[in-house]
Short mmCIF file of C-alpha atoms and ligand atoms in Angstrom, two decimals:
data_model
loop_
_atom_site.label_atom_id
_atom_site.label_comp_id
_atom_site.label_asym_id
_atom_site.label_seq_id
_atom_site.Cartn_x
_atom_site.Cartn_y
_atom_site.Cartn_z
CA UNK K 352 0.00 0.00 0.00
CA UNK K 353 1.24 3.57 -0.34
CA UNK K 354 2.59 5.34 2.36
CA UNK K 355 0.03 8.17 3.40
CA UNK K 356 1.48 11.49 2.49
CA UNK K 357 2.63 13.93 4.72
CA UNK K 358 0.89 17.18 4.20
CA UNK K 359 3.11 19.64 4.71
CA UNK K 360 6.80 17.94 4.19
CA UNK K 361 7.77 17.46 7.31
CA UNK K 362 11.50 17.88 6.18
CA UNK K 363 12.27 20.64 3.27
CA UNK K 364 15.42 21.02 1.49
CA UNK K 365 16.55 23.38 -1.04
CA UNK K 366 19.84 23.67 -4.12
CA UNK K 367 19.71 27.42 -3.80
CA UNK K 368 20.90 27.95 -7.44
CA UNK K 369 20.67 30.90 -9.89
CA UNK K 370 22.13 33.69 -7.87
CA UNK K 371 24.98 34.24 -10.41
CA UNK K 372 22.91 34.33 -13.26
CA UNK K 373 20.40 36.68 -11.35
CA UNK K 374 22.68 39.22 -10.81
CA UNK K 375 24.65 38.90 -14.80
CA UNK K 376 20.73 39.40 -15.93
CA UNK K 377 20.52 42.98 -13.74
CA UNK K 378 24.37 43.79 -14.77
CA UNK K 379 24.93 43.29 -11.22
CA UNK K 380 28.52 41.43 -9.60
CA UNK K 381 27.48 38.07 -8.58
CA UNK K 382 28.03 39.04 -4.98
CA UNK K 383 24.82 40.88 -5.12
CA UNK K 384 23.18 37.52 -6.52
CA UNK K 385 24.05 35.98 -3.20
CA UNK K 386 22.78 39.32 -1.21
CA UNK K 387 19.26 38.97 -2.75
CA UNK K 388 19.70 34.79 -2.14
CA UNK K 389 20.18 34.92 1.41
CA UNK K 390 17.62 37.95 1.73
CA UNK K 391 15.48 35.07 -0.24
CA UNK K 392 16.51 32.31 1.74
CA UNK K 393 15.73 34.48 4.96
CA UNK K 394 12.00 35.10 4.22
CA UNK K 395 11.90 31.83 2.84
CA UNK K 396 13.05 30.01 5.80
CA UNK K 397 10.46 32.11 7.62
CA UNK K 398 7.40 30.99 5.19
CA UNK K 399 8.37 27.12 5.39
CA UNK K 400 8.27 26.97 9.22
CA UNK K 401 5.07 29.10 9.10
CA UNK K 402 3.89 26.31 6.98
CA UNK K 403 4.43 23.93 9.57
CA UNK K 404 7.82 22.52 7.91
CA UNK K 405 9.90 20.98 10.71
CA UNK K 406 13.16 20.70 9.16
CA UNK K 407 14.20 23.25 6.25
CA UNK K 408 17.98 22.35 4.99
CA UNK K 409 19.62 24.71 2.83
CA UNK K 410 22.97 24.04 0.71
CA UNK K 411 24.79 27.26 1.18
CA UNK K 412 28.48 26.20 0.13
CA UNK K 413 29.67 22.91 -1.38
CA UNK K 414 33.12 21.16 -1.58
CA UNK K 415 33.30 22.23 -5.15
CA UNK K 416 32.25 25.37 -4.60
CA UNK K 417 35.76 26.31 -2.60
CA UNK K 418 37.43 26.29 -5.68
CA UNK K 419 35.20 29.56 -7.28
CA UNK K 420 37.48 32.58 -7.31
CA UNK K 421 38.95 34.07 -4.33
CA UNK K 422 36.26 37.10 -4.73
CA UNK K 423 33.37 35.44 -5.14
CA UNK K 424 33.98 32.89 -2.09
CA UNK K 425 35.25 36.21 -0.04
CA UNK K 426 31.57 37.53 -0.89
CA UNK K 427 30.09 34.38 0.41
CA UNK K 428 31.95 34.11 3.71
CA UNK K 429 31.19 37.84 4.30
CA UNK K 430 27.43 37.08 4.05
CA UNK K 431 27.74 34.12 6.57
CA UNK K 432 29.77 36.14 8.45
CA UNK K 433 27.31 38.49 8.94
CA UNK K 434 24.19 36.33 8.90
CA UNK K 435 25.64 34.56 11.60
CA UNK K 436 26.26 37.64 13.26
CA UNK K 437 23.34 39.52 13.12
CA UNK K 438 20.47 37.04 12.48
CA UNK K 439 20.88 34.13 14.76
CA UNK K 440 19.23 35.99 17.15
CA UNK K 441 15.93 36.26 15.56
CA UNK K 442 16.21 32.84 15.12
CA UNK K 443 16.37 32.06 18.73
CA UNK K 444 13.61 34.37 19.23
CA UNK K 445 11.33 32.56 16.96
CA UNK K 446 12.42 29.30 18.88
CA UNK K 447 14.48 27.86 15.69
CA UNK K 448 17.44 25.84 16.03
CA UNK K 449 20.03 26.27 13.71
CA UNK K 450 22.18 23.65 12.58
CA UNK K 451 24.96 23.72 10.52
CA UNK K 452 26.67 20.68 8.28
CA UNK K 453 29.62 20.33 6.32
CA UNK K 454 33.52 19.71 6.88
CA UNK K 455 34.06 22.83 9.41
CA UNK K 456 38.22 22.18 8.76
CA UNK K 457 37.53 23.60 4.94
CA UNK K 458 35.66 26.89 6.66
CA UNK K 459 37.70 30.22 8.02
CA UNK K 460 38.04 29.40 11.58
CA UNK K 461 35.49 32.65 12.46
CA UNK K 462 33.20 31.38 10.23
CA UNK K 463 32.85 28.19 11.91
CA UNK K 464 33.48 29.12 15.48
CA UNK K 465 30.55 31.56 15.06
CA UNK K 466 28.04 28.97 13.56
CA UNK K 467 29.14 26.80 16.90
CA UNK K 468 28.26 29.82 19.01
CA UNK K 469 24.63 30.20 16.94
CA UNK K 470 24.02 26.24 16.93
CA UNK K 471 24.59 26.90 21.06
CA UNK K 472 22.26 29.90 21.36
CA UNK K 473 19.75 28.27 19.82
CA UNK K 474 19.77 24.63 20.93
CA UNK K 475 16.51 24.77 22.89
CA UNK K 476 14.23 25.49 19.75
CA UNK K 477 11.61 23.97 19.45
CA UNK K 478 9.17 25.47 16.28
CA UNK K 479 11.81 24.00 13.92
CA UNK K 480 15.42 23.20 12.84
CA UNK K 481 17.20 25.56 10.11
CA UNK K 482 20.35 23.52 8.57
CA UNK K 483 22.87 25.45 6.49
CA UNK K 484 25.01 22.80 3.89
CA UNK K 485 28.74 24.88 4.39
CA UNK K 486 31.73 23.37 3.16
CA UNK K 487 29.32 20.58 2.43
CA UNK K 488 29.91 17.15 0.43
CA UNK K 489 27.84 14.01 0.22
CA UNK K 490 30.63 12.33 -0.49
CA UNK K 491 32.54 13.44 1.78
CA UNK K 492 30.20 12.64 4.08
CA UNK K 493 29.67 9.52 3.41
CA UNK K 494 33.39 8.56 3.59
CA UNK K 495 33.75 10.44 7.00
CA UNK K 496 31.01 8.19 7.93
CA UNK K 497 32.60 4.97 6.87
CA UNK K 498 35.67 6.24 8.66
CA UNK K 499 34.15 6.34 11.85
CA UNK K 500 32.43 2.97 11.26
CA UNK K 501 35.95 1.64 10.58
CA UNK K 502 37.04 3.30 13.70
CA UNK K 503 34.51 1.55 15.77
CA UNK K 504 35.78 -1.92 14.38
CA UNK K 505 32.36 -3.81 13.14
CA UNK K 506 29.53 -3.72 11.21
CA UNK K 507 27.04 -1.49 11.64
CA UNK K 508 23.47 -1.29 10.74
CA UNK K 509 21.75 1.21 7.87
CA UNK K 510 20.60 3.22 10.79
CA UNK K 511 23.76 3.82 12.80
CA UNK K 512 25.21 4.62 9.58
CA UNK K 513 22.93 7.20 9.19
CA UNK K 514 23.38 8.48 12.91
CA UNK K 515 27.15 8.88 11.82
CA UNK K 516 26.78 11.39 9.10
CA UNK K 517 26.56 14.72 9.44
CA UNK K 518 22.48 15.22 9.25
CA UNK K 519 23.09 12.89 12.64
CA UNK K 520 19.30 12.48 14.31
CA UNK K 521 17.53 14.85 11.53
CA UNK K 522 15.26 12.83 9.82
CA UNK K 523 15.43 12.03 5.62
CA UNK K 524 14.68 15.04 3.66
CA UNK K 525 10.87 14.46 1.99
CA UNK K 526 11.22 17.25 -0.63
CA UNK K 527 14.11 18.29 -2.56
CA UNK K 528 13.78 21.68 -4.17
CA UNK K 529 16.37 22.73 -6.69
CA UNK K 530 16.03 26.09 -8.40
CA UNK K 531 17.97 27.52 -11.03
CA UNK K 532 16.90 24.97 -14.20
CA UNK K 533 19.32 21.73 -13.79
CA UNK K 534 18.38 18.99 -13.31
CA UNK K 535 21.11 16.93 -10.43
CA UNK K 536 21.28 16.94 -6.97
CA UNK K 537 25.68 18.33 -7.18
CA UNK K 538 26.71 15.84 -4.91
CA UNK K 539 23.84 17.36 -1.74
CA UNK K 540 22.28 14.60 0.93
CA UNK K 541 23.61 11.42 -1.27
CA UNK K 542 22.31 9.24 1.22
CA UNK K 543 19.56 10.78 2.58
CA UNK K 544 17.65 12.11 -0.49
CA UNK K 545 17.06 8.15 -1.72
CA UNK K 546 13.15 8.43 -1.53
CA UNK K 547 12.80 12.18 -1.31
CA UNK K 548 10.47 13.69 -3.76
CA UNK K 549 12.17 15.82 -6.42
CA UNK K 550 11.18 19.58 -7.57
CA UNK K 551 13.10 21.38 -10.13
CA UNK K 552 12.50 24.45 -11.05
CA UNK K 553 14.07 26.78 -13.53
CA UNK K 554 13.57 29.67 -11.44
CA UNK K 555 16.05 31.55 -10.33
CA UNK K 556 16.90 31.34 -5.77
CA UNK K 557 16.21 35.04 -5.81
CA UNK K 558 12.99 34.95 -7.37
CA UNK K 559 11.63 31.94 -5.99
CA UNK K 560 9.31 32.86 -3.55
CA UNK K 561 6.52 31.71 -0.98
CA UNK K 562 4.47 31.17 -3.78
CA UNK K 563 6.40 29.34 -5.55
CA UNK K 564 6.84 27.22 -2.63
CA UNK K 565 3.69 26.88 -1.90
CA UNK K 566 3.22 25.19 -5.35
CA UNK K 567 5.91 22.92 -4.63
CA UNK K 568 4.27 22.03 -1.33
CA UNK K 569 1.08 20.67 -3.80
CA UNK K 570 3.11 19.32 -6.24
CA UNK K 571 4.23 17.01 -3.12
CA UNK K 572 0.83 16.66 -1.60
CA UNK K 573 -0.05 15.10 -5.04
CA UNK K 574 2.55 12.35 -5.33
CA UNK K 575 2.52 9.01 -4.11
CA UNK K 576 4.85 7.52 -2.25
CA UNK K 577 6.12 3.85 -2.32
CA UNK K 578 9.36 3.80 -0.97
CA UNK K 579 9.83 0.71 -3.65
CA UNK K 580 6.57 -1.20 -2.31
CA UNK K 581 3.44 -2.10 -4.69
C1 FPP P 960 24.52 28.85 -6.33
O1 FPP P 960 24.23 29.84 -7.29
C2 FPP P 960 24.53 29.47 -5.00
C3 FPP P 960 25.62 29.46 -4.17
C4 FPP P 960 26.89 28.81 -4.51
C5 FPP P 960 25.58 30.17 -2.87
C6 FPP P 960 24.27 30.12 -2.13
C7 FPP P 960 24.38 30.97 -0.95
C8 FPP P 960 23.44 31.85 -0.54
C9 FPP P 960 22.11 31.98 -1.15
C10 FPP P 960 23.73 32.69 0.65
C11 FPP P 960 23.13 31.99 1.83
C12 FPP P 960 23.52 32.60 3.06
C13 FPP P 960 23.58 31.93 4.23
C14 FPP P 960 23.83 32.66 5.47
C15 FPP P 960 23.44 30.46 4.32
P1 FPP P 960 25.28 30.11 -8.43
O2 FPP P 960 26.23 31.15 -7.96
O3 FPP P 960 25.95 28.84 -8.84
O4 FPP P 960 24.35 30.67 -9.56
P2 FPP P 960 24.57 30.50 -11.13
O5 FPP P 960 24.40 29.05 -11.45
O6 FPP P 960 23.49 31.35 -11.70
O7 FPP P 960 25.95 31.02 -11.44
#
C-alpha cells in the first residue's frame, strides 16, 4: 500500500541555485546575486516553518564550490559572516534551532566558530530546525562516515550509519527543491535524499518565492509515495 502522504513535508530542502545568473541578468557582480539569495533564503526560511515545515535544509556552500574565485567565495563568507552575526538571534527568538553541516576544517576558523556559538544559542528550539550545507559534500560525508564505522571496528546497521553522518538524528529530507533549471542533486544529501520527492525548477533562488513554494508544497501533496513497495 502507499505510504500516506505527509501534508506539509515534514523535512524541506533546497539547491539554492541561480544567484549568479540573477545578478549577470541585472548587470549586477554576482556578490549581489548571493545578497538577494540569502535575503530570499531568509524570508523563505520564515514561510516554510510558518507552513508547519519541521526541518528546512539549505545548501549554502559545497566542496566544489571552494574552488570559485577568491572574490566570489570572499563575498560568500562575508554574508555568513554576517548572517551569523546579526540574524541568529531572531532565530532564537522565533524558537528555531540552527544547525549547521559540512567539513568545518575547509571553513575560516570565524566562520565556523561563530556557527558553533549560533548552533549553542539556539539549541533549545523547538518550532523548527534551520540547517545550512557549508563546506558541504555528500561524499565526503559519506566517507567520514565509513571512517568512523571503521574506527569503531564492526559492522554497523543502515541506521547507525545514518546516525554517523553529518544530518546525525535529523530525519530524511521528503522534498528536494532545486532552483535555477538543472536537473542533479551536485553531490547534496547522497544518502539521505534516496526516496525524497524531487522539484526542479528553472527559477532563479532570488525569485523563488513563498508562492512558488507553496506550489511545490502541492506538487508534493499530489505524489505518491512507495518507498519501492506495490
Ligand atoms: C549557487 O548559485 C549558490 C551558491 C553557490 C551560494 C548560495 C548561498 C546563498 C544563497 C547565501 C546563503 C547565506 C547563508 C547565510 C546560508 P550560483 O552562484 O551557482 O548561480 P549560477 O548558477 O546562476 O551562477
Amino acid at each position: 500500500m502507499a505510504e500516506k502522504q505527509h501534508i506539509p513535508p515534514r523535512h524541506v530542502a533546497v539547491i539554492m541555485d541561480g544567484n549568479g545568473r540573477w545578478a549577470k541578468r541585472r548587470l549586477l557582480p554576482r556578490a549581489a546575486g548571493h545578497r538577494a539569495g540569502m535575503e530570499r533564503m531568509i524570508s523563505l526560511a520564515e514561510h516554510a516553518f510558518g507552513c508547519g515545515i519541521k526541518y528546512f535544509t539549505l545548501f549554502a556552500l559545497s566542496t566544489e564550490n571552494l574552488s570559485r574565485p577568491a572574490e566570489e567565495l570572499g563575498a560568500l563568507f562575508s554574508l555568513f559572516r554576517e548572517y551569523f552575526g546579526r540574524h541568529v538571534g531572531a532565530l532564537k527568538e522565533k524558537g528555531v534551532r540552527l544547525n549547521v553541516i559540512g567539513d568545518a576544517s575547509l571553513l575560516p576558523p570565524d566562520i565556523a566558530e561563530a556557527a558553533k556559538r549560533g548552533e549553542a544559542l539556539t539549541a533549545g528550539g523547538e518550532k523548527g530546525t534551520l540547517t545550512f550545507a557549508i563546506g558541504y559534500g555528500g561524499r565526503r560525508e559519506i566517507v567520514a562516515a565509513a571512517n568512523e564505522a571503521v574506527r569503531r571496528g564492526r559492522e554497523v546497521t543502515e541506521e547507525e550509519f545514518a546516525s554517523l553522518l553529518w544530518t546525525g538524528e535529523l530525519p530524511p529530507p521528503d522534498l528536494l527543491i532545486r532552483t535555477g533549471g538543472e536537473m542533479r542533486i551536485s553531490n547534496f544529501l547522497l544518502w539521505q535524499a534516496a526516496y525524497a520527492e524531487l522539484y526542479f525548477t528553472d527559477t532563479l533562488f532570488p525569485d523563488f518565492g513563498g508562492e512558488e513554494f507553496d506550489a511545490a508544497l502541492r506538487e508534493y501533496a499530489s505524489r505518491e509515495r512507495r518507498f519501492g513497495k506495490l
